[in-house]
């Protein structure tokens, strides 16, 4: 059902907020969120910005990559989900409304090496809490002096 204003004209679709640029460790799940109001008869698509590859239209995934899915929530929100993210997923993704003129927003994903992420966390923790050591599973262990 679409909203119609007092003049009988359907309001133009518009984005609610912006898509955040995000960083995820390799192997984890990445999410980009696109929110649209007044969508009416228009459709929302997700594309890979670098080569304009269409990944999904509305809630329907059109790529053959089974790690990619779209979650459609509360009639206004579309989340692009990439499971087991890898270096090749790094880049920018476009949320597009097929209005005339076309409207788009871009959000970028950076992929962090999972081992680098663990090392960084360990370094930060032991740097600021020198009486603790981190075990092999990154659990803090108190070290008496």
CSV table of C-alpha atoms in Angstrom, one decimal:
chain,number,residue,atom,x,y,z
A,1,UNK,CA,0.0,0.0,0.0
A,2,UNK,CA,1.5,3.4,-0.9
A,3,UNK,CA,0.9,6.7,0.7
A,4,UNK,CA,-0.7,9.5,-1.3
A,5,UNK,CA,-0.5,13.2,-0.3
A,6,UNK,CA,-3.4,15.6,-0.4
A,7,UNK,CA,-2.7,16.5,-4.0
A,8,UNK,CA,-3.1,12.8,-5.0
A,9,UNK,CA,0.6,12.5,-5.7
A,10,UNK,CA,2.7,9.7,-4.4
A,11,UNK,CA,5.7,11.0,-2.4
A,12,UNK,CA,9.1,10.3,-3.8
A,13,UNK,CA,11.2,7.6,-2.1
A,14,UNK,CA,14.1,8.8,0.0
A,15,UNK,CA,16.8,7.3,2.1
A,16,UNK,CA,16.6,7.4,5.9
A,17,UNK,CA,20.1,8.0,7.1
A,18,UNK,CA,23.3,6.8,5.4
A,19,UNK,CA,25.0,3.5,5.0
A,20,UNK,CA,28.0,3.2,7.3
A,21,UNK,CA,31.4,2.1,6.2
A,22,UNK,CA,32.4,-0.9,8.2
A,23,UNK,CA,35.3,-3.2,9.0
A,24,UNK,CA,34.9,-6.9,9.7
A,25,UNK,CA,37.5,-9.6,10.5
A,26,UNK,CA,37.9,-12.2,7.7
A,27,UNK,CA,35.7,-15.2,8.2
A,28,UNK,CA,32.9,-13.3,10.0
A,29,UNK,CA,29.5,-12.1,8.8
A,30,UNK,CA,29.3,-8.6,7.3
A,31,UNK,CA,26.1,-6.5,7.2
A,32,UNK,CA,25.3,-3.2,5.4
A,33,UNK,CA,22.0,-1.6,6.2
A,34,UNK,CA,19.9,0.6,3.8
A,35,UNK,CA,16.7,2.2,5.0
A,36,UNK,CA,14.2,3.8,2.6
A,37,UNK,CA,10.9,5.6,3.3
A,38,UNK,CA,8.0,6.2,0.8
A,39,UNK,CA,9.2,3.3,-1.4
A,40,UNK,CA,5.7,2.9,-2.9
A,41,UNK,CA,5.9,1.1,-6.3
A,42,UNK,CA,9.7,1.4,-6.5
A,43,UNK,CA,12.2,-1.4,-5.7
A,44,UNK,CA,15.5,-1.5,-3.7
A,45,UNK,CA,18.5,-3.2,-5.2
A,46,UNK,CA,22.0,-4.0,-3.9
A,47,UNK,CA,24.9,-3.8,-6.3
A,48,UNK,CA,28.7,-4.2,-6.0
A,49,UNK,CA,29.8,-0.6,-6.8
A,50,UNK,CA,33.1,-1.4,-8.6
A,51,UNK,CA,31.6,-3.3,-11.5
A,52,UNK,CA,27.8,-2.6,-11.1
A,53,UNK,CA,27.1,-6.3,-10.5
A,54,UNK,CA,23.5,-6.7,-9.3
A,55,UNK,CA,23.5,-8.8,-6.1
A,56,UNK,CA,19.8,-8.5,-5.1
A,57,UNK,CA,16.5,-6.9,-6.0
A,58,UNK,CA,14.1,-6.3,-3.1
A,59,UNK,CA,14.6,-9.5,-1.0
A,60,UNK,CA,15.5,-11.7,-4.0
A,61,UNK,CA,19.2,-12.6,-4.4
A,62,UNK,CA,20.2,-12.7,-8.1
A,63,UNK,CA,23.9,-13.6,-7.7
A,64,UNK,CA,25.1,-17.2,-7.6
A,65,UNK,CA,27.2,-16.5,-4.5
A,66,UNK,CA,25.5,-18.4,-1.8
A,67,UNK,CA,27.3,-16.4,0.9
A,68,UNK,CA,25.2,-13.4,0.0
A,69,UNK,CA,21.6,-12.8,1.3
A,70,UNK,CA,19.3,-9.9,1.9
A,71,UNK,CA,17.2,-9.5,5.1
A,72,UNK,CA,14.2,-7.3,4.6
A,73,UNK,CA,12.9,-5.8,7.9
A,74,UNK,CA,10.0,-3.6,9.0
A,75,UNK,CA,9.1,-2.5,5.4
A,76,UNK,CA,11.8,0.1,5.3
A,77,UNK,CA,15.1,-1.7,5.9
A,78,UNK,CA,17.2,-3.9,3.6
A,79,UNK,CA,20.4,-5.5,5.0
A,80,UNK,CA,23.0,-7.0,2.7
A,81,UNK,CA,24.5,-9.9,4.5
A,82,UNK,CA,27.8,-11.5,3.4
A,83,UNK,CA,28.7,-14.7,5.3
A,84,UNK,CA,32.3,-15.8,5.9
A,85,UNK,CA,33.7,-12.5,4.5
A,86,UNK,CA,37.0,-12.7,2.7
A,87,UNK,CA,39.5,-10.3,1.1
A,88,UNK,CA,37.7,-10.5,-2.3
A,89,UNK,CA,34.5,-9.0,-0.7
A,90,UNK,CA,36.4,-5.8,0.3
A,91,UNK,CA,35.0,-2.8,-1.5
A,92,UNK,CA,31.9,-0.6,-1.8
A,93,UNK,CA,28.3,-1.7,-2.2
A,94,UNK,CA,25.4,0.4,-3.6
A,95,UNK,CA,21.9,0.4,-2.3
A,96,UNK,CA,19.8,1.7,-5.2
A,97,UNK,CA,16.2,2.8,-5.6
A,98,UNK,CA,14.9,2.4,-9.2
A,99,UNK,CA,13.1,5.8,-9.3
A,100,UNK,CA,13.6,8.3,-12.0
A,101,UNK,CA,16.2,9.7,-11.5
A,102,UNK,CA,17.7,6.7,-9.8
A,103,UNK,CA,18.7,7.3,-6.2
A,104,UNK,CA,21.7,5.5,-4.6
A,105,UNK,CA,23.8,5.3,-1.5
A,106,UNK,CA,27.2,3.6,-1.1
A,107,UNK,CA,28.7,1.9,1.9
A,108,UNK,CA,32.1,0.2,1.9
A,109,UNK,CA,33.4,-2.9,3.6
A,110,UNK,CA,37.0,-3.4,4.7
A,111,UNK,CA,38.2,-6.8,5.6
A,112,UNK,CA,40.7,-7.2,8.4
A,113,UNK,CA,43.1,-10.1,8.6
A,114,UNK,CA,41.7,-12.2,11.5
A,115,UNK,CA,45.2,-12.9,12.9
A,116,UNK,CA,46.0,-9.2,12.8
A,117,UNK,CA,42.8,-8.5,14.7
A,118,UNK,CA,43.7,-10.9,17.4
A,119,UNK,CA,47.2,-9.6,17.7
A,120,UNK,CA,46.0,-6.0,17.9
A,121,UNK,CA,43.5,-6.8,20.7
A,122,UNK,CA,46.2,-8.7,22.6
A,123,UNK,CA,48.6,-5.9,22.3
A,124,UNK,CA,46.1,-3.2,23.4
A,125,UNK,CA,45.0,-5.3,26.4
A,126,UNK,CA,48.5,-6.1,27.7
A,127,UNK,CA,49.7,-2.6,27.0
A,128,UNK,CA,47.1,-1.0,29.3
A,129,UNK,CA,46.8,-3.9,31.8
A,130,UNK,CA,50.4,-4.9,32.3
A,131,UNK,CA,49.6,-7.2,35.3
A,132,UNK,CA,47.7,-9.5,33.0
A,133,UNK,CA,48.8,-11.9,30.3
A,134,UNK,CA,46.6,-13.3,27.5
A,135,UNK,CA,46.4,-17.1,27.2
A,136,UNK,CA,46.3,-18.7,23.7
A,137,UNK,CA,42.5,-18.3,23.6
A,138,UNK,CA,42.9,-14.5,24.5
A,139,UNK,CA,41.6,-15.1,28.1
A,140,UNK,CA,43.2,-12.7,30.6
A,141,UNK,CA,45.4,-14.3,33.2
A,142,UNK,CA,46.6,-12.3,36.2
A,143,UNK,CA,50.3,-12.2,36.7
A,144,UNK,CA,51.6,-11.4,40.1
A,145,UNK,CA,54.8,-9.3,40.4
